[in-house]
Short mmCIF file of C-alpha atoms in Angstrom, two decimals:
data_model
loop_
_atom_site.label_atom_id
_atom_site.label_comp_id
_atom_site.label_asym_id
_atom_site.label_seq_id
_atom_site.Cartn_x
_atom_site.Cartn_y
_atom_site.Cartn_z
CA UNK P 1 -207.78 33.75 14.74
CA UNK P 2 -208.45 32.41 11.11
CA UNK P 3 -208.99 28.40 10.84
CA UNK P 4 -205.70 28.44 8.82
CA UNK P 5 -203.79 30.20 11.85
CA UNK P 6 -205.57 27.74 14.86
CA UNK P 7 -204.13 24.79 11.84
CA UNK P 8 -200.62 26.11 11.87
CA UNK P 9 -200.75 26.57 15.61
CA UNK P 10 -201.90 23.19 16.22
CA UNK P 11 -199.17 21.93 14.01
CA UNK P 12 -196.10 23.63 16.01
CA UNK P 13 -197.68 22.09 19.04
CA UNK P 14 -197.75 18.59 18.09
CA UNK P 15 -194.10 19.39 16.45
CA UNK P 16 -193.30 20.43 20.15
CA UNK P 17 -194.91 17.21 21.53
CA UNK P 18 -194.19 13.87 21.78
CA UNK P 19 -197.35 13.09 23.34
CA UNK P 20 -200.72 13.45 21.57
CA UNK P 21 -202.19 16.60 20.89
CA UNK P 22 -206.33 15.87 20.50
CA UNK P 23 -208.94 18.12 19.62
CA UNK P 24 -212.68 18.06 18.19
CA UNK P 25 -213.34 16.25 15.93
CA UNK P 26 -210.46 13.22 16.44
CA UNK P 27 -211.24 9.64 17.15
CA UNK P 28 -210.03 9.61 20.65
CA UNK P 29 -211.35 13.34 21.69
CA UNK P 30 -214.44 11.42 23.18
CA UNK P 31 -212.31 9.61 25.48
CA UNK P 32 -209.48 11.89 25.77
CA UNK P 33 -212.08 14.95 27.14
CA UNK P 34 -213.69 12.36 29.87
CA UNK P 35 -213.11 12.84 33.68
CA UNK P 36 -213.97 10.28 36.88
CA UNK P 37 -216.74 12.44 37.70
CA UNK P 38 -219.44 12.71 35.07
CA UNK P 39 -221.31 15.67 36.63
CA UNK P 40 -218.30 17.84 34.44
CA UNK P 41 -218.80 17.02 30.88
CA UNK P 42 -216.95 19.40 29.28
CA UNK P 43 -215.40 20.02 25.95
CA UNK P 44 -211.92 21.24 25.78
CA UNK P 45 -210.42 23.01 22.99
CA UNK P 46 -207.08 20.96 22.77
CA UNK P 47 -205.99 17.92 25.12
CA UNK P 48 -202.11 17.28 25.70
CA UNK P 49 -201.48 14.03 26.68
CA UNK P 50 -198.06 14.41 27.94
CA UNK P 51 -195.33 11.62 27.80
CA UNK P 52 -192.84 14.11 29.38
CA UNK P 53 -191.72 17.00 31.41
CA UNK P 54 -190.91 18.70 27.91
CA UNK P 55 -194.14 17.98 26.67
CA UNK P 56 -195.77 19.87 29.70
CA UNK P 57 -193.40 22.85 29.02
CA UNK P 58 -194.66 23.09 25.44
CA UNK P 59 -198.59 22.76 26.55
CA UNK P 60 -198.03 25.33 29.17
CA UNK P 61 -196.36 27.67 26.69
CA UNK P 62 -199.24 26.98 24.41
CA UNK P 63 -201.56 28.01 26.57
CA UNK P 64 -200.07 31.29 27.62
CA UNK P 65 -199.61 32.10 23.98
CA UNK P 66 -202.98 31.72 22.79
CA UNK P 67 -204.49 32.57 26.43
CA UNK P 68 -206.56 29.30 26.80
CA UNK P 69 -207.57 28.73 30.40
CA UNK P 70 -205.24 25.86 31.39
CA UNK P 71 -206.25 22.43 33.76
CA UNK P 72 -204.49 19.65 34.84
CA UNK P 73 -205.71 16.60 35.08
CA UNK P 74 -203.46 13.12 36.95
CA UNK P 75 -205.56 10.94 38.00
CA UNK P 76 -208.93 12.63 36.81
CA UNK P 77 -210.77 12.35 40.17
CA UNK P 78 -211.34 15.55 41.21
CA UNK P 79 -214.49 16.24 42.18
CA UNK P 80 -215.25 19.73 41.54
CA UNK P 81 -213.99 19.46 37.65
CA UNK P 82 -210.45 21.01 38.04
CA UNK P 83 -209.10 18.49 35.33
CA UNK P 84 -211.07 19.72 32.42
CA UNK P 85 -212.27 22.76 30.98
CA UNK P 86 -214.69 24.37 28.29
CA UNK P 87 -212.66 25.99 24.90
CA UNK P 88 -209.79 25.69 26.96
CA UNK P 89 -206.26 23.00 26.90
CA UNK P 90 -205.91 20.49 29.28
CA UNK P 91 -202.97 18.64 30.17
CA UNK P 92 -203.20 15.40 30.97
CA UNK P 93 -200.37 13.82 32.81
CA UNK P 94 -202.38 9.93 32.63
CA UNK P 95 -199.82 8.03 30.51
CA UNK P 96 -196.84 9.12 32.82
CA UNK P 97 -197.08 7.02 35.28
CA UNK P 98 -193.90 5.12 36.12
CA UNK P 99 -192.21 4.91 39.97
CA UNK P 100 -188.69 4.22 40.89
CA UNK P 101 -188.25 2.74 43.70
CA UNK P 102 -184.58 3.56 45.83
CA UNK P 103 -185.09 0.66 48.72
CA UNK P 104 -182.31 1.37 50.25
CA UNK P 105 -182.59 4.77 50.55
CA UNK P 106 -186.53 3.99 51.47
CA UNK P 107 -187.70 6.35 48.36
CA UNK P 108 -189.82 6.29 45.74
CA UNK P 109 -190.08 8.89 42.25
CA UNK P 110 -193.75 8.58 40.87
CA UNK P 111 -194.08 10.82 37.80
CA UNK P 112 -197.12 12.89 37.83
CA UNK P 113 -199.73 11.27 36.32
CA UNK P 114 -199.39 7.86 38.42
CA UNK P 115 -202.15 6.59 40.82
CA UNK P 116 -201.97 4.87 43.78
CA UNK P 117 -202.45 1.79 42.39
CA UNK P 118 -199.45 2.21 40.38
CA UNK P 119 -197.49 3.32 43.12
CA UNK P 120 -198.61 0.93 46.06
CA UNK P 121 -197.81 -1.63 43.11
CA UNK P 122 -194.20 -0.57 42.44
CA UNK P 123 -193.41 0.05 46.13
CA UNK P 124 -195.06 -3.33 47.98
CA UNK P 125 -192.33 -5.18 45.55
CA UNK P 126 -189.91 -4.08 48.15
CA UNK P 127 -192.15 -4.15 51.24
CA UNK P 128 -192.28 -0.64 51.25
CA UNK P 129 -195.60 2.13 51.18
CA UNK P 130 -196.20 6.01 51.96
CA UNK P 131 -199.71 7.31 53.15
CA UNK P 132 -201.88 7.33 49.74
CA UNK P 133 -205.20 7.02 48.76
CA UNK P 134 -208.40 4.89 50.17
CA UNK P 135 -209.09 4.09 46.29
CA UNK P 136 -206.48 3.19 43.97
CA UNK P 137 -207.59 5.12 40.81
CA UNK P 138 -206.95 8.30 43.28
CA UNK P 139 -203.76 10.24 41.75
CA UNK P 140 -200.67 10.89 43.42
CA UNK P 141 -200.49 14.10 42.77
CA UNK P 142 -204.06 15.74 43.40
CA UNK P 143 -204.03 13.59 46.36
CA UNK P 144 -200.62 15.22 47.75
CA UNK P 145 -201.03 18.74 46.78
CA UNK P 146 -204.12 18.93 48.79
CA UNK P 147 -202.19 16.81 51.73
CA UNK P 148 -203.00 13.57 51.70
CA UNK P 149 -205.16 11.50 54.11
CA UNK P 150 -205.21 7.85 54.18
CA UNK P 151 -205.09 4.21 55.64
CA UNK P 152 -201.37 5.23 57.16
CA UNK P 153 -201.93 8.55 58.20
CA UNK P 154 -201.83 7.86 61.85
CA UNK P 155 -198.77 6.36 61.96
CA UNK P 156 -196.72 7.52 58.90
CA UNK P 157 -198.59 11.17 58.78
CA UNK P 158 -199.82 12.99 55.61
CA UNK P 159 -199.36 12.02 51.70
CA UNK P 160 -196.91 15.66 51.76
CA UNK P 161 -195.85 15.15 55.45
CA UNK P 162 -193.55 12.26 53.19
CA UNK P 163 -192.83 14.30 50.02
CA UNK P 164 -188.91 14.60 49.86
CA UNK P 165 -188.82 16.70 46.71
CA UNK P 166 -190.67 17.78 43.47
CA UNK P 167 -190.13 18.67 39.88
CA UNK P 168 -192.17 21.45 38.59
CA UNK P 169 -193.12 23.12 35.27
CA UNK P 170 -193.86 26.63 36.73
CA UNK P 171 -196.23 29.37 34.94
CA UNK P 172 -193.02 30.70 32.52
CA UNK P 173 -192.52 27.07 30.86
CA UNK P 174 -189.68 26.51 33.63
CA UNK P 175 -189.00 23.26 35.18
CA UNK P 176 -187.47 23.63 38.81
CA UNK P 177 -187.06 20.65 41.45
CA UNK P 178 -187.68 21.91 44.77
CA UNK P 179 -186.86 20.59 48.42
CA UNK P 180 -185.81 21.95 51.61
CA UNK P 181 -183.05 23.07 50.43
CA UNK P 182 -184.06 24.05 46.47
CA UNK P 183 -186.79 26.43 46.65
CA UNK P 184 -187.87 26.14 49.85
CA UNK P 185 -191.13 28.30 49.20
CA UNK P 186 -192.60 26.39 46.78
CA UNK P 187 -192.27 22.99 48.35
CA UNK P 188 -193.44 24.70 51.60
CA UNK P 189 -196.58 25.61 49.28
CA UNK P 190 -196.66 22.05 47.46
CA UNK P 191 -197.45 20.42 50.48
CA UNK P 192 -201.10 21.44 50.90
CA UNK P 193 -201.74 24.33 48.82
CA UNK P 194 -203.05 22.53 45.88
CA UNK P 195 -202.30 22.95 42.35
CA UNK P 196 -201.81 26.95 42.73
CA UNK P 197 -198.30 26.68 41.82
CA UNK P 198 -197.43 24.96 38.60
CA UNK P 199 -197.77 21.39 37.25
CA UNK P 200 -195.43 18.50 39.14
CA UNK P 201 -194.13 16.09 36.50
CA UNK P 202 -192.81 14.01 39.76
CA UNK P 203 -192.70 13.68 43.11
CA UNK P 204 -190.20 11.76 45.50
CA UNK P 205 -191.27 10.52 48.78
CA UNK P 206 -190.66 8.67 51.99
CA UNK P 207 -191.11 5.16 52.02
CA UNK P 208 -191.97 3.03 55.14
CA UNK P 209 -191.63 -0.88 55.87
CA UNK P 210 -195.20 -1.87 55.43
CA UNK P 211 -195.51 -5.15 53.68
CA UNK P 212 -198.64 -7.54 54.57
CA UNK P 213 -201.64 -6.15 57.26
CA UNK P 214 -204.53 -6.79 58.85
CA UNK P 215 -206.96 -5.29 56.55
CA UNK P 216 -210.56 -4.77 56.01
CA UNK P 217 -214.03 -3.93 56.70
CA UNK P 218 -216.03 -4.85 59.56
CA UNK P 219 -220.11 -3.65 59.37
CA UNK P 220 -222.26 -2.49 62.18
CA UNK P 221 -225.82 -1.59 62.19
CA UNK P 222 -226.18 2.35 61.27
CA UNK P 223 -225.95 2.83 65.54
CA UNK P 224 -224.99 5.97 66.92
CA UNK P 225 -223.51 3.83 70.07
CA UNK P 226 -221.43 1.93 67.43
CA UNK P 227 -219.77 5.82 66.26
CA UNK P 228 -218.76 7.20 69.80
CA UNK P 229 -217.45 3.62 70.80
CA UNK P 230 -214.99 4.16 67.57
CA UNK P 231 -214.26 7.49 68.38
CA UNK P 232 -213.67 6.61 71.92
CA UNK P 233 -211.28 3.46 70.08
CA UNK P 234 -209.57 5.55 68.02
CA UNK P 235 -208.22 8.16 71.09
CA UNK P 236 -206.68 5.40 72.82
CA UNK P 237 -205.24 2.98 70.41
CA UNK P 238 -201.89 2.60 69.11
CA UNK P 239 -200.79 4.37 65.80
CA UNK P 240 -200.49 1.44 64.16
CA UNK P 241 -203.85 1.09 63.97
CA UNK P 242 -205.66 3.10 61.12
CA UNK P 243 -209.64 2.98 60.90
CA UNK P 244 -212.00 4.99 58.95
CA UNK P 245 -215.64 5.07 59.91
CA UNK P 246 -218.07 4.68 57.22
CA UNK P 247 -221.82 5.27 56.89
CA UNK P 248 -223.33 3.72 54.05
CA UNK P 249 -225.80 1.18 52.53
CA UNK P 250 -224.65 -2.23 53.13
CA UNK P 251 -223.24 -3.21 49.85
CA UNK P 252 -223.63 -6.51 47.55
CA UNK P 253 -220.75 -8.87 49.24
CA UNK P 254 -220.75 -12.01 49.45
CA UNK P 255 -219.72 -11.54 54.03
CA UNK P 256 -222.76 -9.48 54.27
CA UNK P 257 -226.41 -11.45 54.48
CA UNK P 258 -228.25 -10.24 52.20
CA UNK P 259 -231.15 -8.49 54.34
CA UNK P 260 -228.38 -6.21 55.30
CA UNK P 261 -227.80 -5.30 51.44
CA UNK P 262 -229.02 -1.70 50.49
CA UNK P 263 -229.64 -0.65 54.53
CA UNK P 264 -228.06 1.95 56.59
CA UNK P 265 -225.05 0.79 58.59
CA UNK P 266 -221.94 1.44 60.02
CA UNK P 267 -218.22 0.58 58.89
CA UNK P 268 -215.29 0.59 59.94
CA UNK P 269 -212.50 0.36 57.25
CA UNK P 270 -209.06 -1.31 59.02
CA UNK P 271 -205.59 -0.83 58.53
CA UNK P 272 -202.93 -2.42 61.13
CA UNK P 273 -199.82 -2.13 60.90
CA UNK P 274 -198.73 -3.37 63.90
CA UNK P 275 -197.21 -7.15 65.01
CA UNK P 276 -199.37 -10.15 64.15
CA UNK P 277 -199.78 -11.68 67.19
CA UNK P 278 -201.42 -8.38 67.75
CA UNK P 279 -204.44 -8.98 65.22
CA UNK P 280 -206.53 -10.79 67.71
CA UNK P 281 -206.72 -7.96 69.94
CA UNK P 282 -207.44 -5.70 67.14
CA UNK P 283 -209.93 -7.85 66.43
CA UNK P 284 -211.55 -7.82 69.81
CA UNK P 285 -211.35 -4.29 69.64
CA UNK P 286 -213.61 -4.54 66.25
CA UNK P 287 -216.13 -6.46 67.54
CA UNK P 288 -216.70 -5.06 70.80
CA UNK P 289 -218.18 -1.52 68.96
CA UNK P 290 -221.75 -3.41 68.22
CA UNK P 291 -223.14 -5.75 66.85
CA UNK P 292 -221.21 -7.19 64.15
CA UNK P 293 -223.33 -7.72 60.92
CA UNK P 294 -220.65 -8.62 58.31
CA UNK P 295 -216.66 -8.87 58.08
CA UNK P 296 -213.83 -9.20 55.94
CA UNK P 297 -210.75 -9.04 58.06
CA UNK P 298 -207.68 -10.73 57.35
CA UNK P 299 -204.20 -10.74 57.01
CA UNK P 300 -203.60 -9.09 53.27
CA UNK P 301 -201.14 -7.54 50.90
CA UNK P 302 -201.05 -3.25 52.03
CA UNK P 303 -202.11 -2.34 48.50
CA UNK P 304 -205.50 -4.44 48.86
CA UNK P 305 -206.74 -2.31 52.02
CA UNK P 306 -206.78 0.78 49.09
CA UNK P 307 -209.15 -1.07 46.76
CA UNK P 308 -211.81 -1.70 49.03
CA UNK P 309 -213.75 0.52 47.61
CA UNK P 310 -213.00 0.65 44.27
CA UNK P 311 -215.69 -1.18 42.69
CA UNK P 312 -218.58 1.05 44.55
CA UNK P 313 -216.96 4.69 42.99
CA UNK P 314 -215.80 3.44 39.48
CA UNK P 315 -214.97 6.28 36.57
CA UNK P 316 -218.45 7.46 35.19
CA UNK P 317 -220.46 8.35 38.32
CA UNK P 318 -221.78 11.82 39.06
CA UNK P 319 -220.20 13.14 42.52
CA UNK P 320 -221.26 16.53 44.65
CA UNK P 321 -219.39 16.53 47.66
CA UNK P 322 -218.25 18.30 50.62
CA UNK P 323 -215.37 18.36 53.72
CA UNK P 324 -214.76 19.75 56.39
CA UNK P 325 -212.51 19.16 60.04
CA UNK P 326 -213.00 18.68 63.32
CA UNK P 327 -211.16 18.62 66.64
CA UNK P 328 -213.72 16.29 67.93
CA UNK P 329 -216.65 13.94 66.80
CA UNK P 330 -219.28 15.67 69.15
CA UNK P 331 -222.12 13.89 70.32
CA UNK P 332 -224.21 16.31 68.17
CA UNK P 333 -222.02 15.76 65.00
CA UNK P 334 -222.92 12.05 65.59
CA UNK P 335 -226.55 12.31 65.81
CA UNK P 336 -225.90 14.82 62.31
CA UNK P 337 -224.27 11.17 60.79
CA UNK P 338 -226.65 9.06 61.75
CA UNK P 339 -229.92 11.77 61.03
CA UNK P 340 -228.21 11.53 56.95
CA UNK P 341 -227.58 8.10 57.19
CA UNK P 342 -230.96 7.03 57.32
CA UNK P 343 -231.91 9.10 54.54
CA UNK P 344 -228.59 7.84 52.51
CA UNK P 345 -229.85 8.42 48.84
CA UNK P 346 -228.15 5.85 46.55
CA UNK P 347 -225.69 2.72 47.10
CA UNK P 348 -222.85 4.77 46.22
CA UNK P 349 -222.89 7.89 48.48
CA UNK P 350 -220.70 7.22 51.65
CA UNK P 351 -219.35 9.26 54.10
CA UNK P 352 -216.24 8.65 55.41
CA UNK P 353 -214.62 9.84 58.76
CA UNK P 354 -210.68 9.76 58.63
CA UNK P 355 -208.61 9.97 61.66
CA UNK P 356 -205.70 12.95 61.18
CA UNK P 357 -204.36 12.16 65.01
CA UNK P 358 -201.03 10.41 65.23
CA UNK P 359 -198.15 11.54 63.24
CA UNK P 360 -200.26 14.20 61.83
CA UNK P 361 -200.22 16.32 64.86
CA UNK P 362 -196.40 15.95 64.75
CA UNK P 363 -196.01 18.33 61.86
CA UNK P 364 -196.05 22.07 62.77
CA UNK P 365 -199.34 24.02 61.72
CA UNK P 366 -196.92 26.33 59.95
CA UNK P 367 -194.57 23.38 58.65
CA UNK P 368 -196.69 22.51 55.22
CA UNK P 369 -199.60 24.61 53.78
CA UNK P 370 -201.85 22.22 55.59
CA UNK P 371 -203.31 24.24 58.03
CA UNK P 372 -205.24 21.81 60.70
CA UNK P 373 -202.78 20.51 62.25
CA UNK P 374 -204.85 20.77 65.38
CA UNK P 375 -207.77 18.84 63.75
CA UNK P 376 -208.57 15.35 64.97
CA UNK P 377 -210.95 14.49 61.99
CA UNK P 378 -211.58 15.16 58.55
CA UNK P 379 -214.90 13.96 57.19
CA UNK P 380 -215.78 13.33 53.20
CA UNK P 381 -219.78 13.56 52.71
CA UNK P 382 -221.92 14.02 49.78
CA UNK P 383 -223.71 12.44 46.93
CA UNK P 384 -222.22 9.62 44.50
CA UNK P 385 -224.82 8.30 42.12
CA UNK P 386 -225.36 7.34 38.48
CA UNK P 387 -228.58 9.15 37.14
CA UNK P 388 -227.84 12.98 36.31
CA UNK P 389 -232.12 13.42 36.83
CA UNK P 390 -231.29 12.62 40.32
CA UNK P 391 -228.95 16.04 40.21
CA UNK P 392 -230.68 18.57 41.58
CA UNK P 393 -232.17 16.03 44.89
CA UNK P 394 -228.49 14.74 45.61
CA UNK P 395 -227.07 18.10 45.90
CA UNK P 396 -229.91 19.13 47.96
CA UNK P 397 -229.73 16.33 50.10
CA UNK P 398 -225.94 17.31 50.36
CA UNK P 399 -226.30 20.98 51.17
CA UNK P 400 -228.58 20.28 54.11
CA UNK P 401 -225.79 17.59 55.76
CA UNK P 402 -223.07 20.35 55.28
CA UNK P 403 -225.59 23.17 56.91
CA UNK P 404 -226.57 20.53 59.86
CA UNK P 405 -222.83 19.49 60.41
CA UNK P 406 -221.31 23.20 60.62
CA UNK P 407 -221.84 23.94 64.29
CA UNK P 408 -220.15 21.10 64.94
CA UNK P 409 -217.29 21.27 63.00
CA UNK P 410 -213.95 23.48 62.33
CA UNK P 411 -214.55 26.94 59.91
CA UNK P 412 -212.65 25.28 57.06
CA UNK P 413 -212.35 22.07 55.32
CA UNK P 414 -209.99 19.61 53.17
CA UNK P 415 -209.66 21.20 49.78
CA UNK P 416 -209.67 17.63 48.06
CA UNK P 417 -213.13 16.91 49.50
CA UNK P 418 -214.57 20.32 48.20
CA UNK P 419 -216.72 20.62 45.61
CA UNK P 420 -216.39 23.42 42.53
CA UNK P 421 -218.79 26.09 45.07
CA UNK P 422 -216.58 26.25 48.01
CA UNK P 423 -214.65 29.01 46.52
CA UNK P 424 -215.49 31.35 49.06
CA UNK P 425 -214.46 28.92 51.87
CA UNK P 426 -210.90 29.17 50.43
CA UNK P 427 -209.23 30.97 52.70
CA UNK P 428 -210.73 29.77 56.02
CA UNK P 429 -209.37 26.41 54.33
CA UNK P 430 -205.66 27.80 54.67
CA UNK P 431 -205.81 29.98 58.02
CA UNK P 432 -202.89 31.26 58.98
CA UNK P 433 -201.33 29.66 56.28
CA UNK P 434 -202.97 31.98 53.27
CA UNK P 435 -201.31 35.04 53.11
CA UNK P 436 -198.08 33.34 52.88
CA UNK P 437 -199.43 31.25 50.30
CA UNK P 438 -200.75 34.50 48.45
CA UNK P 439 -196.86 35.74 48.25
CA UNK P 440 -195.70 32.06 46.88
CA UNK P 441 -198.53 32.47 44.03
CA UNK P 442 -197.28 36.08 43.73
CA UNK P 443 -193.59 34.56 43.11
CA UNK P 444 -194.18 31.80 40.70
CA UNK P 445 -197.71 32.48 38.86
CA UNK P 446 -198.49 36.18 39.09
CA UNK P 447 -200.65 36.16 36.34
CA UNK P 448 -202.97 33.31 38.05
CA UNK P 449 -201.96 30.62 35.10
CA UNK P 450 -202.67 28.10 36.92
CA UNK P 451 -206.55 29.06 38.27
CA UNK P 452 -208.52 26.02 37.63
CA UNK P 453 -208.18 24.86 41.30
CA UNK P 454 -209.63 26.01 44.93
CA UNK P 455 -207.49 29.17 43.73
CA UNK P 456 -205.59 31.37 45.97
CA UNK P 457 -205.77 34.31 43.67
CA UNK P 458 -201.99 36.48 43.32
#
């Protein structure tokens, strides 16, 4: 195509857009091309940042036209690069980001490019919250698509377990809202599959009465006796209580003495949602797993509980991660934990163990494209750190945790924790779930559009 052509082309475009269309060369292309995890620096041909539903039509249109491979990109943090691509258009859905929030009905409409922040921000207003994200730059939409773990899970179930309805901008430049009742197929696929199946300008969920909690962290020494005491915990308390196990290096807090800074310990990240004349017992419960080293427990706002960890995984870092499930937390996937724990190569790698019990097992393994319904555990592990010389060790490092964990674990894992090489584990990721998936890709993007994601290829 001639340079006066790509001009002209550009120029319907941003005609066709009330957003901004940005390309080489423009003042904000620097920042407009950047993603949450450094490790993909990549230079797209055009970036839409979309305003609208209408604007998404017109980028997705664009894109077919001129056959640019296509990404999305919410809330930016995926960690194998799906949100960006080389010579290729992105859309990014970042500056639509308002919620409505229906209290009496107990629903909320985020549009597509909110985060959790935004949304735990709009719904705590009415003492209200869904199951979201354990860091509050996390989008709602990435999040959900892949299914949604998080400090409720237990108790309320998955992210999509609570998604009531969504509007999508399919492959053809059509916008369809789909339910239970409004094609069924694709919200059957929405919930889980990924972004396979078009881009979701919004999403309507449940909402729950959740309002203030007792919320935290509470450190351990990096003990193997302190992990099967929280797994043993975690099978026999109540729903309302939520915790993630953590290993990490102790971070720079003011509750932690400082010879604990930068070692290998233990943590358990709290979320109760139960009575307050409760929290002392909860408490008890906390300190009776080891030796308790550090603590911030208290009585605090929901949304707080998802920032914890904010300030340790900022924008900018460079990520390689990995996921996988679990019916159990074996004795040998324990001694696996604690083995990479002491080896933990930077302050900001953690792994995280999140409980999928509770409500989660409530949903039908058929129900939503989430597949593991008969999982117990899905564990996030893998490299976070800030020098890209320190690459090629922190994937290494990596690679040898996920080979040492596999015997102990489930054939397939959570598609948001995988990184950009897990292609080949897609399908073992979806089960019984895949082929059915296959025909809903089949339906609505036959010609694979929408590829730049842990594809399930028509």
């Amino acid at each position: 195509m001639s340079t006066l052509s790509v001009e002209l082309s550009l120029e319907n475009l941003r005609g066709a857009v009330r957003g901004d269309v940005v390309v080489p060369g423009d003042p904000s292309y620097e920042e407009a091309r950047r993603v949450y995890n450094a490790l993909h620096d990549r230079r797209p041909a055009v970036v839409v940042r979309a305003v609208d539903a209408g604007d998404v039509i017109a980028a997705v249109l664009f894109a077919r036209e001129h056959e640019l491979r296509l990404a999305v990109r919410g809330g930016s943090h995926a960690v194998a690069g799906h949100g960006t691509v080389d010579d290729g258009l992105v859309i990014d859905l970042s500056r639509m980001r308002g919620v409505r929030v229906d209290p009496a009905a107990r629903t909320a409409r985020a549009e597509g490019g909110c985060t959790w922040g935004d949304f735990n921000h709009a719904t705590h207003a009415f003492g209200l919250a869904t199951t979201g994200g354990v860091i509050s730059t996390t989008g709602v939409g990435g999040l959900t698509l892949g299914g949604g773990m998080g400090n409720l899970s237990r108790r309320y179930g998955l992210s999509c377990d609570n998604l009531l309805a969504a509007d999508v901008v399919t492959a053809e430049g059509t916008l369809v809202t789909c339910d239970a009742e409004r094609h069924p197929d694709l919200f059957w696929a929405l919930r889980g599959g990924g972004g396979n199946y078009g881009v979701v300008t919004s999403f309507r969920f449940r909402v729950h009465p959740v309002s203030d909690i007792l919320g935290g962290v509470v450190i351990y020494p990096l003990d193997g006796e302190v992990a099967r005491r929280w797994r043993d915990m975690n099978a026999e308390a109540e729903e309302e209580l939520n915790t993630l196990f953590v290993t990490a290096l102790g971070p720079q807090v003011p509750f932690l003495p400082e010879r604990w800074q930068g070692r290998p310990v233990c943590v358990a990240v709290v979320c109760f949602t139960g009575r307050p004349e409760d929290d002392e017992r909860v408490r008890a419960r906390l300190a009776s797993l080891g030796p308790v080293v550090g603590e911030f427990l208290d009585r605090i706002p929901y949304p707080l509980v998802n920032t914890l960890f904010d300030e340790d995984l900022p924008p900018g870092l460079y990520h390689y991660w990995k996921g996988n499930f679990s019916r159990e937390l074996s004795d040998g996937a324990i001694g696996v934990h604690m083995a990479f724990g002491e080896t933990i190569p930077s302050l900001q790698t953690e792994t995280a163990i999140f409980p999928i019990d509770g409500a989660c097992h409530r949903v039908g393994a058929q129900d939503t494209a989430f597949a593991y319904r008969d999982a117990s555990f899905s564990t996030a592990f893998g490299a976070s750190y800030t020098d890209p010389a320190d690459t090629e060790r922190n994937i290494a490092w990596t690679r040898a945790y996920d080979d040492a964990l596999r015997p102990h674990t489930q054939e397939g894992g959570y598609v948001n924790f995988m990184d950009a090489d897990d292609q080949s584990r897609v399908r073992s990721n979806y089960r019984q779930n895949y082929d059915r998936l296959r025909a809903v890709k089949r339906r609505y993007d036959p010609d694979n559009t929408f590829r730049l994601n842990h594809n399930i290829a028509p």
